[in-house]
Short mmCIF file of C-alpha atoms and ligand atoms in Angstrom, two decimals:
data_model
loop_
_atom_site.label_atom_id
_atom_site.label_comp_id
_atom_site.label_asym_id
_atom_site.label_seq_id
_atom_site.Cartn_x
_atom_site.Cartn_y
_atom_site.Cartn_z
CA MET A 773 -32.46 3.94 -0.94
CA THR A 774 -28.76 2.91 -1.60
CA GLN A 775 -25.89 5.41 -0.83
CA LYS A 776 -22.79 5.45 -3.00
CA SER A 777 -19.47 4.84 -1.06
CA THR A 778 -16.59 7.38 -1.56
CA PRO A 779 -13.42 5.89 -2.94
CA SER A 780 -11.77 5.90 0.64
CA GLU A 781 -14.63 4.12 2.13
CA VAL A 782 -14.38 1.45 -0.65
CA ARG A 783 -10.72 1.14 0.33
CA LEU A 784 -11.48 0.83 4.12
CA LYS A 785 -14.02 -1.98 3.33
CA ARG A 786 -11.63 -4.22 1.08
CA PRO A 787 -10.58 -7.13 2.87
CA LEU A 788 -6.81 -7.13 3.53
CA ARG A 789 -4.77 -9.16 1.11
CA TRP A 790 -1.96 -11.51 1.94
CA GLN A 791 1.47 -10.40 0.66
CA VAL A 792 4.74 -11.96 0.62
CA GLY A 793 7.43 -10.24 2.58
CA THR A 794 11.17 -10.91 2.72
CA LEU A 795 13.18 -11.25 5.78
CA ALA A 796 15.66 -8.42 5.45
CA ALA A 797 17.31 -8.68 8.87
CA VAL A 798 17.19 -10.44 12.18
CA ARG A 799 18.19 -9.09 15.56
CA GLN A 800 18.42 -11.09 18.61
CA GLU A 801 16.96 -9.02 21.51
CA THR A 802 17.32 -11.44 24.43
CA PRO A 803 18.13 -15.09 24.53
CA ARG A 804 14.32 -15.97 23.83
CA VAL A 805 13.46 -13.08 21.56
CA LYS A 806 14.36 -11.90 18.06
CA THR A 807 13.18 -9.09 16.06
CA LEU A 808 12.55 -9.73 12.17
CA THR A 809 12.58 -7.07 9.80
CA LEU A 810 10.41 -7.70 6.81
CA SER A 811 10.59 -5.72 3.61
CA LEU A 812 7.04 -5.63 2.06
CA PRO A 813 6.07 -5.10 -1.42
CA GLU A 814 2.68 -3.40 -0.43
CA TRP A 815 3.71 -1.41 2.60
CA ILE A 816 0.91 0.54 4.27
CA PRO A 817 1.60 3.06 6.94
CA HIS A 818 0.24 1.59 10.17
CA ARG A 819 -1.24 3.11 13.50
CA PRO A 820 1.11 2.46 16.49
CA GLY A 821 -0.22 -0.69 18.27
CA GLN A 822 -1.55 -2.42 15.17
CA HIS A 823 -0.46 -5.96 14.17
CA TYR A 824 0.03 -8.17 11.25
CA ASP A 825 -0.97 -11.74 10.71
CA VAL A 826 1.67 -14.19 9.72
CA ARG A 827 0.66 -17.38 7.79
CA LEU A 828 2.91 -20.40 7.23
CA THR A 829 2.13 -23.18 4.80
CA ALA A 830 3.66 -26.66 4.74
CA PRO A 831 4.28 -28.54 1.57
CA ASP A 832 1.21 -30.58 2.36
CA GLY A 833 -1.01 -27.53 2.31
CA TYR A 834 -1.35 -27.56 6.19
CA GLN A 835 -1.45 -23.69 7.23
CA ALA A 836 -0.74 -22.03 10.64
CA GLN A 837 -1.72 -18.39 11.19
CA ARG A 838 -0.61 -16.05 14.28
CA SER A 839 -0.72 -12.32 15.02
CA TYR A 840 2.41 -10.24 15.82
CA SER A 841 2.40 -6.60 16.72
CA ILE A 842 4.19 -4.05 14.58
CA ALA A 843 7.33 -2.97 16.80
CA SER A 844 8.49 -0.27 14.25
CA GLU A 845 7.14 3.28 13.93
CA PRO A 846 5.05 4.03 10.91
CA GLU A 847 7.70 6.74 9.92
CA ARG A 848 9.81 3.96 8.62
CA SER A 849 8.34 3.03 5.32
CA GLY A 850 8.77 -0.09 3.30
CA GLU A 851 9.49 -2.26 6.05
CA ILE A 852 8.09 -3.56 9.48
CA ASP A 853 9.81 -4.99 12.58
CA LEU A 854 8.07 -7.92 14.23
CA THR A 855 9.51 -8.92 17.57
CA VAL A 856 8.92 -12.55 18.39
CA GLU A 857 9.26 -14.45 21.62
CA LEU A 858 10.24 -18.27 21.34
CA LEU A 859 7.69 -20.47 23.04
CA GLU A 860 8.58 -24.09 24.02
CA ASP A 861 6.90 -26.22 21.26
CA GLY A 862 5.38 -22.97 19.80
CA GLU A 863 4.41 -23.98 16.11
CA VAL A 864 4.75 -20.39 14.53
CA SER A 865 7.28 -18.74 17.05
CA SER A 866 9.79 -21.68 16.54
CA TYR A 867 9.58 -21.72 12.71
CA LEU A 868 10.16 -17.79 12.86
CA HIS A 869 13.12 -18.26 15.16
CA GLN A 870 14.76 -21.48 13.88
CA VAL A 871 13.94 -22.01 10.39
CA LEU A 872 13.41 -18.62 8.74
CA ARG A 873 16.74 -17.25 7.37
CA GLU A 874 17.53 -13.80 5.81
CA GLY A 875 16.27 -13.53 2.14
CA ASP A 876 13.57 -16.03 2.93
CA GLN A 877 9.90 -15.24 2.05
CA VAL A 878 6.86 -15.11 4.56
CA GLU A 879 3.27 -14.39 4.00
CA VAL A 880 1.84 -11.60 6.16
CA ARG A 881 -1.62 -9.59 6.08
CA GLY A 882 -1.98 -6.19 7.85
CA PRO A 883 -1.88 -3.61 9.39
CA ILE A 884 -4.72 -4.96 11.46
CA GLY A 885 -6.58 -3.39 14.61
CA GLY A 886 -8.44 -0.19 15.43
CA TYR A 887 -8.79 -0.29 19.21
CA PHE A 888 -5.29 -0.78 20.78
CA VAL A 889 -3.59 2.07 18.93
CA ARG A 890 -2.30 5.39 19.62
CA GLU A 891 -0.94 8.38 17.63
CA ALA A 892 1.28 10.78 19.14
CA ALA A 893 -0.88 13.63 17.97
CA ILE A 894 -3.87 12.66 20.18
CA GLY A 895 -1.87 13.87 23.03
CA GLY A 896 -1.62 12.38 26.65
CA PRO A 897 -0.59 11.62 29.26
CA LEU A 898 0.24 7.97 28.46
CA PHE A 899 0.53 5.14 30.84
CA LEU A 900 1.84 1.91 29.38
CA VAL A 901 2.05 -1.39 31.06
CA ALA A 902 3.82 -4.41 29.57
CA GLY A 903 4.52 -7.83 30.47
CA GLY A 904 7.48 -9.52 28.38
CA SER A 905 6.84 -9.36 24.76
CA GLY A 906 3.70 -7.36 25.53
CA VAL A 907 6.08 -4.35 25.15
CA VAL A 908 6.22 -4.76 21.39
CA PRO A 909 3.05 -2.66 20.44
CA LEU A 910 4.02 -0.13 23.28
CA MET A 911 7.27 0.19 21.76
CA ALA A 912 5.78 1.06 18.35
CA MET A 913 3.92 3.97 20.26
CA ILE A 914 7.16 5.06 22.03
CA ARG A 915 9.25 4.91 18.71
CA HIS A 916 6.62 6.98 17.07
CA ARG A 917 6.41 9.40 19.94
CA ALA A 918 10.08 9.96 19.47
CA ALA A 919 9.96 10.20 15.73
CA ALA A 920 7.15 12.53 15.75
CA GLY A 921 9.01 14.79 18.31
CA SER A 922 6.12 14.57 20.88
CA ARG A 923 7.03 15.40 24.47
CA VAL A 924 3.66 14.06 25.84
CA PRO A 925 4.38 12.79 29.41
CA THR A 926 4.58 8.98 28.87
CA ARG A 927 5.59 6.36 31.68
CA LEU A 928 6.20 2.65 30.66
CA LEU A 929 5.99 0.23 33.51
CA PHE A 930 7.66 -3.05 32.15
CA SER A 931 7.72 -6.28 33.86
CA SER A 932 10.38 -8.78 32.78
CA ARG A 933 11.88 -12.15 34.47
CA SER A 934 15.40 -10.95 34.67
CA ALA A 935 17.68 -8.03 33.43
CA GLU A 936 18.85 -10.45 30.44
CA GLU A 937 15.13 -10.65 29.34
CA ILE A 938 14.42 -7.00 29.12
CA ILE A 939 13.46 -6.57 25.45
CA TYR A 940 14.77 -3.29 23.76
CA ALA A 941 16.73 -2.38 27.13
CA GLY A 942 19.36 -0.47 25.44
CA GLU A 943 16.96 1.53 23.17
CA LEU A 944 14.63 2.30 26.19
CA GLU A 945 17.59 3.48 28.33
CA ALA A 946 18.65 5.95 25.51
CA LEU A 947 15.02 7.10 24.77
CA GLN A 948 14.73 7.84 28.58
CA ALA A 949 18.09 9.68 28.64
CA ALA A 950 16.68 12.11 25.97
CA GLN A 951 14.57 13.63 28.70
CA ASP A 952 11.75 14.26 26.57
CA GLY A 953 9.14 13.18 29.12
CA LEU A 954 9.44 9.50 28.58
CA GLU A 955 10.11 7.47 31.79
CA VAL A 956 10.85 3.54 32.03
CA ILE A 957 10.06 2.00 35.25
CA HIS A 958 11.45 -1.85 35.42
CA THR A 959 10.20 -4.69 37.67
CA LEU A 960 12.17 -7.93 37.42
CA THR A 961 10.02 -10.79 38.78
CA ARG A 962 12.58 -13.82 39.05
CA SER A 963 16.08 -12.59 39.38
CA GLN A 964 17.68 -9.10 39.90
CA PRO A 965 21.26 -8.32 39.13
CA THR A 966 23.43 -7.09 42.08
CA GLY A 967 22.57 -3.59 43.23
CA TRP A 968 19.34 -3.64 41.30
CA ARG A 969 17.21 -0.62 42.45
CA GLY A 970 14.02 -1.28 40.53
CA TYR A 971 11.10 -3.26 41.61
CA ALA A 972 11.48 -6.90 42.17
CA ARG A 973 8.00 -8.43 42.11
CA ARG A 974 5.05 -8.97 40.05
CA ILE A 975 3.04 -5.85 39.32
CA ASP A 976 0.75 -5.10 42.19
CA ARG A 977 -1.61 -2.40 43.34
CA PRO A 978 0.99 -0.27 45.21
CA MET A 979 3.42 -0.48 42.34
CA LEU A 980 0.63 0.79 39.89
CA ALA A 981 -0.33 3.46 42.28
CA GLU A 982 3.08 4.79 42.43
CA ALA A 983 3.82 4.56 38.54
CA ILE A 984 0.75 6.17 37.63
CA ALA A 985 0.64 9.01 40.24
CA PRO A 986 2.73 11.64 38.45
CA LEU A 987 0.56 11.31 35.48
CA GLY A 988 -2.56 12.66 37.19
CA ASP A 989 -6.12 11.39 37.50
CA ALA A 990 -6.74 9.92 34.13
CA PRO A 991 -3.91 9.13 31.89
CA TRP A 992 -4.61 7.10 28.72
CA THR A 993 -3.57 3.57 29.53
CA TYR A 994 -2.40 0.75 27.40
CA VAL A 995 -1.91 -2.80 28.86
CA CYS A 996 -0.25 -5.67 26.93
CA GLY A 997 1.13 -9.04 27.80
CA PRO A 998 0.09 -12.60 28.92
CA THR A 999 -3.71 -12.86 29.67
CA LEU A 1000 -3.17 -13.09 33.37
CA LEU A 1001 -1.12 -10.21 33.75
CA VAL A 1002 -3.36 -8.22 31.47
CA GLU A 1003 -6.61 -9.01 33.65
CA SER A 1004 -5.02 -8.42 36.83
CA VAL A 1005 -3.48 -5.13 35.73
CA ALA A 1006 -6.80 -3.80 34.25
CA ASN A 1007 -8.65 -4.93 37.54
CA LEU A 1008 -6.17 -3.20 39.67
CA LEU A 1009 -6.44 -0.04 37.55
CA VAL A 1010 -10.15 0.13 37.93
CA GLY A 1011 -9.72 -0.45 41.83
CA LEU A 1012 -7.44 2.67 41.79
CA GLY A 1013 -10.38 4.69 40.27
CA LEU A 1014 -8.95 4.94 36.60
CA PRO A 1015 -12.11 5.41 34.39
CA THR A 1016 -12.76 2.14 32.27
CA ASP A 1017 -12.89 4.31 29.02
CA ARG A 1018 -9.22 5.32 29.63
CA ILE A 1019 -7.91 1.71 29.64
CA ARG A 1020 -7.11 -0.41 26.57
CA THR A 1021 -5.91 -3.93 26.89
CA GLU A 1022 -4.43 -6.43 24.37
CA ARG A 1023 -3.81 -10.20 25.38
CA PHE A 1024 -0.99 -12.11 23.81
CA GLY A 1025 -1.58 -15.68 24.99
CA PRO A 1026 -4.27 -18.17 26.31
CA THR A 1027 -2.48 -18.37 29.80
CA GLY A 1028 0.81 -16.63 29.32
CA SER A 1029 3.92 -17.32 30.99
CA PRO A 1030 4.12 -15.91 34.51
CA GLU A 1031 6.02 -12.76 34.55
C1 FAD B 1292 -3.05 -9.23 18.59
C2 FAD B 1292 -1.93 -10.06 19.03
C3 FAD B 1292 -0.63 -9.65 18.96
C4 FAD B 1292 0.52 -10.53 19.32
N1 FAD B 1292 1.75 -10.04 19.16
C5 FAD B 1292 2.75 -10.75 19.65
C6 FAD B 1292 4.34 -10.21 19.43
O1 FAD B 1292 4.40 -8.94 19.08
N2 FAD B 1292 5.23 -10.94 19.81
C7 FAD B 1292 4.99 -12.35 20.45
O2 FAD B 1292 5.89 -12.91 20.49
N3 FAD B 1292 3.65 -12.90 20.42
C8 FAD B 1292 2.67 -12.04 19.87
N4 FAD B 1292 1.49 -12.49 19.92
C9 FAD B 1292 1.32 -13.97 20.25
C10 FAD B 1292 1.48 -14.88 19.13
O3 FAD B 1292 0.25 -14.52 18.23
C11 FAD B 1292 1.38 -16.32 19.33
O4 FAD B 1292 0.33 -16.63 19.96
C12 FAD B 1292 2.62 -16.88 19.89
O5 FAD B 1292 3.78 -16.56 19.07
C13 FAD B 1292 2.45 -18.37 20.06
O6 FAD B 1292 2.53 -18.95 18.95
P1 FAD B 1292 3.20 -20.39 18.40
O7 FAD B 1292 2.56 -20.98 17.23
O8 FAD B 1292 4.57 -20.30 18.64
O9 FAD B 1292 2.77 -21.25 19.80
P2 FAD B 1292 1.40 -22.36 19.78
O10 FAD B 1292 1.94 -23.60 19.05
O11 FAD B 1292 0.26 -21.65 19.37
O12 FAD B 1292 1.44 -22.69 21.44
C14 FAD B 1292 2.47 -23.27 22.08
C15 FAD B 1292 2.29 -23.15 23.55
O13 FAD B 1292 2.43 -22.02 24.11
C16 FAD B 1292 1.24 -21.61 24.60
N5 FAD B 1292 1.06 -20.22 24.14
C17 FAD B 1292 0.45 -19.73 23.06
N6 FAD B 1292 0.67 -18.55 22.87
C18 FAD B 1292 1.30 -18.10 24.15
C19 FAD B 1292 1.67 -16.82 24.37
N7 FAD B 1292 1.49 -15.63 23.79
N8 FAD B 1292 2.28 -16.60 25.66
C20 FAD B 1292 2.63 -17.78 26.29
N9 FAD B 1292 2.18 -19.11 25.99
C21 FAD B 1292 1.59 -19.19 24.87
C22 FAD B 1292 -0.03 -22.54 24.22
O14 FAD B 1292 -0.98 -22.55 25.13
C23 FAD B 1292 0.85 -23.84 23.95
O15 FAD B 1292 0.98 -24.46 25.18
C24 FAD B 1292 0.26 -11.69 19.69
C25 FAD B 1292 -1.04 -12.07 19.84
C26 FAD B 1292 -2.08 -11.46 19.40
C27 FAD B 1292 -3.56 -11.97 19.60
#
């Protein structure tokens, strides 16, 4: 016997269509990272943590496609922010950084993903762990949390190479200063400014134990960054006794640059 689908089920099953976005604004976040604001003719509200695919097509028909997390909160309609790190010899990231100009068009498809997502209404507490540009989907969660007026206890442990390379540094500081339950803990792995009082090493077991302690036994935990960082952090969290069903991970790269 066949069952009829409701209209909403039909909509969910329909494959996502490519659409042409327009680059509305560019913001330099750090020396190697830019945020691109794309206005979309078919904007769909996303879930914080989801991503878009970007597809480039050369005049000879050659295509390259990569995924980029949505940095903006779903409360901002009509456009999305993608925050892209420039990789040496990176095919797509170098095009997005060095060729694409305001007013140019770019093909995108999304929002995609139903696992590495978090709405403020679900509650917490939340433990977020990021390496470099892995902070992007976590920033969407943090921005959404603020936009929704959530006060769920949330801690972000954020590993960057140096102070200059901290993505969203100013905004994170301002959000933390609002004292609504968000705390940001930085570690700088390669160089630290004079008088630096944060961590100064790669994320390890004692650092995770200290950072997670105020959140109780089993906070919802999201880890994102280079593959090596994500795997190491996930293993350490399991070793610390965090239930595996509380840990969600997203890997950005094949090997990733060491943080
Ligand atoms: C779900 C998802 C979300 C993502 N979100 C973001 C995001 O928000 N911002 C962002 O900057 N990137 C993000 N990425 C990574 C992105 O999709 C690309 O892999 C990255 O931009 C490299 O593409 P490229 O064409 O420039 O480099 P490529 O030409 O593919 O690779 C160039 C060189 O860099 C290495 N490399 C490839 N990817 C990475 C990486 N991520 N880290 C370090 N080295 C790498 C390759 O091994 C190669 O040596 C995401 C990936 C996934 C799967």
